[in-house]
Coordinates of C-alpha atoms in Angstrom, one line a residue:
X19 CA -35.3 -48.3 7.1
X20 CA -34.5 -47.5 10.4
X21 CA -34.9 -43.4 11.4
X22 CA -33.9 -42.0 14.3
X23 CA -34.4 -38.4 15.8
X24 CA -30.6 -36.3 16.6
X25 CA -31.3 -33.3 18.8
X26 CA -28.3 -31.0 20.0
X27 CA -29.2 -28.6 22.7
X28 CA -26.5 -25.9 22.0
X29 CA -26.7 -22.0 24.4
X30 CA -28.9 -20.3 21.6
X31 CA -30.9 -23.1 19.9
X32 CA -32.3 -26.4 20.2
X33 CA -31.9 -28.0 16.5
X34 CA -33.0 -31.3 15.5
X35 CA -33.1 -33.6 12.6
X36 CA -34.0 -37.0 11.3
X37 CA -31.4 -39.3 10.4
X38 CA -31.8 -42.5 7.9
X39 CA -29.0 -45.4 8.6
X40 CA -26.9 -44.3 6.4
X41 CA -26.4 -41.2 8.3
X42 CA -28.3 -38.6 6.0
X43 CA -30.5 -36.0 7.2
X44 CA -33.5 -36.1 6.3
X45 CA -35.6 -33.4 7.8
X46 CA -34.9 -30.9 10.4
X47 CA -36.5 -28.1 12.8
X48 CA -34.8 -25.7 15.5
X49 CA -36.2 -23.8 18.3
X50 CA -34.7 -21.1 20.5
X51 CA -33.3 -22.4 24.1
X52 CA -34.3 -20.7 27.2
X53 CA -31.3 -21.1 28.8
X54 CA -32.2 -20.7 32.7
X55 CA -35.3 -22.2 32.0
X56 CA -35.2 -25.8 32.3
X57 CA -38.9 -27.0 31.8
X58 CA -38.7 -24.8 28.8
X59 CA -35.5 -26.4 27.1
X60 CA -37.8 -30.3 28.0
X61 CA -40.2 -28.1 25.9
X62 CA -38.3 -26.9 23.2
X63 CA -37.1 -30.6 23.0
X64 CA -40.6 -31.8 22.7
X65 CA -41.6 -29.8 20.2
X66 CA -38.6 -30.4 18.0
X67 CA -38.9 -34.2 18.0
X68 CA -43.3 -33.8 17.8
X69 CA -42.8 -31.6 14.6
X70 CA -40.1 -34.0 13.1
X71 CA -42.2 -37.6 13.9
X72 CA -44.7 -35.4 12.1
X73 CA -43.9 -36.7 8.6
X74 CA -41.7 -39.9 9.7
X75 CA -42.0 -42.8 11.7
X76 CA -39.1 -42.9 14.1
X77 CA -37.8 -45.5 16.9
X78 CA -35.9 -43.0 19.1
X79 CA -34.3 -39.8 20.2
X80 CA -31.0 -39.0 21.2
X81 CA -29.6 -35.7 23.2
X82 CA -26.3 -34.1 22.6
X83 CA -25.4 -31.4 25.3
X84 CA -23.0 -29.5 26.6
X85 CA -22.2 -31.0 29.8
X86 CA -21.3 -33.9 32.2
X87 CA -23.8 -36.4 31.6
X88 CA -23.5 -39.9 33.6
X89 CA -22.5 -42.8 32.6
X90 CA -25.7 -44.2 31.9
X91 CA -26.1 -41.5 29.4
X92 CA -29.4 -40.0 31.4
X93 CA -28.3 -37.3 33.7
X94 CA -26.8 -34.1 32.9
X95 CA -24.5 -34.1 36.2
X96 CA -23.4 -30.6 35.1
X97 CA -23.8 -27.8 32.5
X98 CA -23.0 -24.1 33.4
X99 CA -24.1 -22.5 30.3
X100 CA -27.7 -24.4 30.8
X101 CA -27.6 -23.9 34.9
X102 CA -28.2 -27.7 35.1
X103 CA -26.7 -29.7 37.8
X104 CA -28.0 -33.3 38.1
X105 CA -30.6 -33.5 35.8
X106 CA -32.5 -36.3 34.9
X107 CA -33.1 -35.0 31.0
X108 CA -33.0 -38.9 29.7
X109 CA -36.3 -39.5 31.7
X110 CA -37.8 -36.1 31.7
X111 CA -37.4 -35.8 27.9
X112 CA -38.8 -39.2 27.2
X113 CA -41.8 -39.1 29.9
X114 CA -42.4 -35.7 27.2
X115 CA -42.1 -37.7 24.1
X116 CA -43.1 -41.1 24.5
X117 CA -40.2 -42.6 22.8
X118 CA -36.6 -44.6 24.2
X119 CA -33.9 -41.3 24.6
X120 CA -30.0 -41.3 24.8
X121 CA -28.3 -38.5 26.4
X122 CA -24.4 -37.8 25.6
X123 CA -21.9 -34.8 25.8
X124 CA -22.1 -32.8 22.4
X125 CA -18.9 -33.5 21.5
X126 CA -19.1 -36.7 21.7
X127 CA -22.1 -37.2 19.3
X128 CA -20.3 -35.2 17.2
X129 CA -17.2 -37.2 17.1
X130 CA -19.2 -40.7 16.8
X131 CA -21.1 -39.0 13.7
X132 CA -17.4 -38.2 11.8
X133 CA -16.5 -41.6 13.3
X134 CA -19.6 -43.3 11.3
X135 CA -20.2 -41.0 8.8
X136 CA -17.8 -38.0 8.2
X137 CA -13.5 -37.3 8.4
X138 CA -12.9 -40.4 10.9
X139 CA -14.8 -43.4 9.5
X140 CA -11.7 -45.1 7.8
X141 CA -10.2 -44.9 11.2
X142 CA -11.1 -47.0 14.5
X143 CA -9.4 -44.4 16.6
X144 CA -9.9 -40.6 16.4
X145 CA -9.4 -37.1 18.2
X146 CA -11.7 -34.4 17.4
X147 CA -11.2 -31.0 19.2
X148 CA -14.1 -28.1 18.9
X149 CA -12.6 -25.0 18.8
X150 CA -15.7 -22.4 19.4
X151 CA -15.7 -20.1 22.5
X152 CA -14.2 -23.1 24.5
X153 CA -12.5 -25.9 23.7
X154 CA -14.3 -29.2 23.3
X155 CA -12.6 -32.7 23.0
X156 CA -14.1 -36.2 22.0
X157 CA -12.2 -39.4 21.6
X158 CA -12.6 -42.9 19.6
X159 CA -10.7 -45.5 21.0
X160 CA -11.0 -49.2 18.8
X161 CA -14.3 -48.2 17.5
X162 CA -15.6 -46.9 21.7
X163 CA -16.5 -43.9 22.9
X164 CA -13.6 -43.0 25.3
X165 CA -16.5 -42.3 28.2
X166 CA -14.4 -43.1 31.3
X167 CA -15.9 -44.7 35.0
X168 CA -18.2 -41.7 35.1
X169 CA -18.7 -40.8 32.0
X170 CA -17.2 -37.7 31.4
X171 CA -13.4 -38.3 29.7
X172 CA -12.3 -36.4 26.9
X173 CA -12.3 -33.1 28.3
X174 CA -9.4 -32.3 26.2
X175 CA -10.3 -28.6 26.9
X176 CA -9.9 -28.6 30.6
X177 CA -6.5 -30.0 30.5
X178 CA -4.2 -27.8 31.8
X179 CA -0.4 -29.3 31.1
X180 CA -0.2 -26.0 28.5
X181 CA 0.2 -23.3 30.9
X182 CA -0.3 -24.9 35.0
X183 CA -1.0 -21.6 36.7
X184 CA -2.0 -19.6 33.8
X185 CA -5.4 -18.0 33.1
X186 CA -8.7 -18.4 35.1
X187 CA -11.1 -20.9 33.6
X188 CA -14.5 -21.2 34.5
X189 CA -14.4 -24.9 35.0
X190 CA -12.7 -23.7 38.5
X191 CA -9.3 -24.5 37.3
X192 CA -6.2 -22.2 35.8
X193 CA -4.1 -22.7 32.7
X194 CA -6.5 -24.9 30.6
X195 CA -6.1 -25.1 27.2
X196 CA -9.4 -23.6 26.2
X197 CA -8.0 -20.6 27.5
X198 CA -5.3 -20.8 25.0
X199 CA -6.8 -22.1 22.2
X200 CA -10.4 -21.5 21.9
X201 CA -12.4 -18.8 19.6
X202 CA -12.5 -16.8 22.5
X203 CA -8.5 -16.6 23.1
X204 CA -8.2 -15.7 19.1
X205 CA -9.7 -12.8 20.1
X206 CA -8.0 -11.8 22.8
X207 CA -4.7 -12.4 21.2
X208 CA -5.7 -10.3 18.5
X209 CA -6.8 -7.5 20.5
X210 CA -4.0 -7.4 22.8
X211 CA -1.4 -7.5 20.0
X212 CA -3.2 -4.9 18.7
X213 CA -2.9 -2.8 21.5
X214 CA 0.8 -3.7 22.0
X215 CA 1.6 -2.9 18.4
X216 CA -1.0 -0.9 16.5
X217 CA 1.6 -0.7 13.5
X218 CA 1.3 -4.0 12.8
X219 CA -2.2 -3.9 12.9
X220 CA -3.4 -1.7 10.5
X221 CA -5.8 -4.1 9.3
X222 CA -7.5 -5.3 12.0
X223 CA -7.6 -1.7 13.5
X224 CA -9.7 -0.5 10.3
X225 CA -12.1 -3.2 10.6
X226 CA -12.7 -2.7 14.3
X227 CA -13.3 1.0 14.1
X228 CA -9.7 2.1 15.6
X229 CA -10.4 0.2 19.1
X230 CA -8.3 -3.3 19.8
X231 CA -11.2 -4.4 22.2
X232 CA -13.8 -3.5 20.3
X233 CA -12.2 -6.5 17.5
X234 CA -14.2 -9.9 17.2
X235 CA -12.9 -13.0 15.6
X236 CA -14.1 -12.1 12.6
X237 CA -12.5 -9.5 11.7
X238 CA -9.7 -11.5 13.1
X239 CA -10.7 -13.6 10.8
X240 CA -10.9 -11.1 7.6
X241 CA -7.9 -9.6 8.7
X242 CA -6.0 -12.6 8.7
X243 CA -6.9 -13.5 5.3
X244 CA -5.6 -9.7 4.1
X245 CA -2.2 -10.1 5.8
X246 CA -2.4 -8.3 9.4
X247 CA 0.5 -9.6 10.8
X248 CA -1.4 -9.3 14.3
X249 CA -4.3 -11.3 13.0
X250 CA -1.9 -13.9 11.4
X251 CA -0.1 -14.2 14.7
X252 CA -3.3 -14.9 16.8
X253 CA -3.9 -18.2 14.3
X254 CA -0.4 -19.0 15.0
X255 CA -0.8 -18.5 18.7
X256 CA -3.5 -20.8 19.3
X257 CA -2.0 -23.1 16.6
X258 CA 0.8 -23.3 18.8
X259 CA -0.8 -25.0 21.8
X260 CA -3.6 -26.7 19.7
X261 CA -0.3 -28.4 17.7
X262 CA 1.5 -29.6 21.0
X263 CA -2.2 -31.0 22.6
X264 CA -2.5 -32.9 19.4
X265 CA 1.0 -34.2 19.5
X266 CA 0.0 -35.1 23.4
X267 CA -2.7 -36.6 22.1
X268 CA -0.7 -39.1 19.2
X269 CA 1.2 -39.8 22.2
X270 CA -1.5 -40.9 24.4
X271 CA -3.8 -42.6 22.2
X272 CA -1.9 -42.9 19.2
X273 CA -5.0 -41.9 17.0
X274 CA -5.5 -42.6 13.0
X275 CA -6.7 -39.1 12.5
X276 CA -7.2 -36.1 14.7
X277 CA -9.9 -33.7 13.4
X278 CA -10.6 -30.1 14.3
X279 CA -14.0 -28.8 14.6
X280 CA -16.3 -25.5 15.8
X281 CA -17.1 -21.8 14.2
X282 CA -13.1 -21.1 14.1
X283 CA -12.2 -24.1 11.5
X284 CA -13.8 -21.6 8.7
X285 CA -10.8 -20.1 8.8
X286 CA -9.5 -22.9 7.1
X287 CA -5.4 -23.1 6.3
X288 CA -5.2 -20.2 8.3
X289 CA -6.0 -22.3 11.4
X290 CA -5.0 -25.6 10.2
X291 CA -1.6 -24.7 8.7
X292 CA 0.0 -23.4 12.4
X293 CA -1.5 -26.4 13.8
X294 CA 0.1 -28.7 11.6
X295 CA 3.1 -26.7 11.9
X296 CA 3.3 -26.7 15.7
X297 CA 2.0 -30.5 15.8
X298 CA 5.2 -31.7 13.6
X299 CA 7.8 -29.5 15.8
X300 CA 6.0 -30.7 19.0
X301 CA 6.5 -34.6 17.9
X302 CA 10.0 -35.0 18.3
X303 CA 11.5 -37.7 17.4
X304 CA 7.7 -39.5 17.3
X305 CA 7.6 -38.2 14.0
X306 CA 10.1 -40.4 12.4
X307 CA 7.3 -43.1 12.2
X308 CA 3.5 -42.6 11.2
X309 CA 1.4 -40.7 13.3
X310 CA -2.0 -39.1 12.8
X311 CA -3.4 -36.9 10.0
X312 CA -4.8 -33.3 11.2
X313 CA -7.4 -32.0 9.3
X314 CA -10.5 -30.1 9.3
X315 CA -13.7 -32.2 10.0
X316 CA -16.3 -32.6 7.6
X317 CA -20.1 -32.8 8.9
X318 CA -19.8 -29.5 10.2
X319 CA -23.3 -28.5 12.2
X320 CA -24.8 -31.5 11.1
X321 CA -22.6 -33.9 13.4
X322 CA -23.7 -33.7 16.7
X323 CA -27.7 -34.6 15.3
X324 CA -26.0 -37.2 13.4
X325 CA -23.7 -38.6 15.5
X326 CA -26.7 -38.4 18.3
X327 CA -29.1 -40.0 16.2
X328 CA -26.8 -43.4 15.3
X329 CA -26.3 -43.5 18.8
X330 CA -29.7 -44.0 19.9
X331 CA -30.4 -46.3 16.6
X332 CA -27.5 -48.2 19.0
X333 CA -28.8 -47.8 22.0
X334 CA -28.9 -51.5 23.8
X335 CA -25.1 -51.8 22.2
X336 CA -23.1 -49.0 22.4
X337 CA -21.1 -49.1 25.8

């Protein structure tokens, strides 16, 4: 049987695992990434895939990371979080290892591993948002990657139709929906509605000690699932603009399922509900005839390895 080697390069870690055909995992390793270091992240990369081909004979590598990465699936063009800007980690990583390497965004493996293997695999087209302190997007399209000319479409997080004008992102542009809709804007909901109106906040205010900025999503989180009205209205919040993207989305794509991803879908219903909610008043009259399914994705941390790993298993045919 055919393994291959899924490695996701995330801000904190470097985790890797090796994946069987029938996308199971069956052996993994992490390492810490040094994050301004970039002959140390080649390293930790190394020395994931040398401890994994340890105990099984693999044909390939692939690399999911944060990032622009070409269309040739070789160069990380650019990735703030990692300081890289046109970097050849395709070659550098296989000079390392000795062994053909693919290099894609990491939500893109992720959304080809629920496409072959997870929430999306009865479906030829699919949407997957992850919602963790941004807001990443991937996209199936008839069984394809939606890469683009340059390789870098989906950025469903940097569109900024929500709010033009709005809040600073750090993609250089203002009003984009990770600012809107991300882990990170949970919070800040949260803590400004708890400094706007502590009485409805009594809640969230215990858990974070008496101080609104002092609250993490979490205890948003925990909150939430008590009652706080503030908490409940942060979910709603970012439901809201995460509803009307993914009705933006049925419009564009017109998707069999559109999945949501990331640290904040633990929340469960209490994100999912106000999403659906928003989605179905944001359709219009679109509605009146089918349209996708929203609901929570199901390989959780495991995708982008997985969905990394088939795609270098498919190297010489995946466009």
């Amino acid at each position: 049987m055919s393994l291959t080697i899924g490695v996701d390069i995330g801000g904190t870690k470097v985790g890797g695992g090796v994946v069987d055909e029938n996308g199971n995992v069956l052996a993994t390793t992490r390492r810490p990434t040094p994050a301004d270091d970039t002959p140390g992240v080649i390293q930790a990369v190394k020395e994931v895939v040398e401890e994994l081909r340890g105990s099984h004979d693999v044909e390939a590598v692939g690399i999911g990371a944060a990032g622009w990465i070409s269309s040739d699936r070789s160069t990380v063009m650019l990735a703030p979080n990692l300081s890289w800007k046109n970097e050849p980690l395709r070659d550098k990583v296989a000079a390392a290892i000795d062994l053909p390497v693919v290099v894609e965004n990491d939500a893109n493996v992720a959304i080809w591993g629920e496409h072959k293997y997870g929430a999306a695999k009865r479906h030829r087209s699919s949407v997957l948002y992850t919602i963790g302190t941004g807001v990443g997007g991937g996209i199936v399209v008839k069984d394809n990657l939606l890469r683009g000319t340059n390789g870098v479409a989906a950025e469903i997080g940097h569109i900024r139709s929500v709010m033009p004008g709005g809040r600073a992102c750090g993609c250089g542009r203002n009003g984009c929906l990770e600012q809107y809709a991300s882990g990170r804007a949970l919070t800040r909901a949260a803590q400004e509605g708890a400094a706007e109106h502590p009485d409805k906040a009594a809640i969230l205010l215990k858990l974070a000690g008496g101080d609104p900025e002092s609250i993490t999503g979490r205890q948003v989180t925990e909150a939430a699932r008590q009652g706080d009205e503030v908490a409940l209205g942060a979910f709603d919040f970012i439901g809201f603009y995460l509803g009307n993207s993914a009705a933006d989305m049925v419009n564009l794509i017109d998707p069999g399922v559109i999945l949501i991803a990331g640290g904040v879908v633990d929340a469960g219903d209490l994100l999912l509900d106000p999403i659906r909610r928003h989605y179905r008043e944001a359709l219009g009259n679109r509605a009146q005839v089918p349209v996708a399914e929203v609901r929570a994705a199901e390989l959780g941390s495991k995708a982008g390895v997985i969905g990394a790993a088939d795609l270098a298993r498919h190297r010489e045919i995946i466009p």
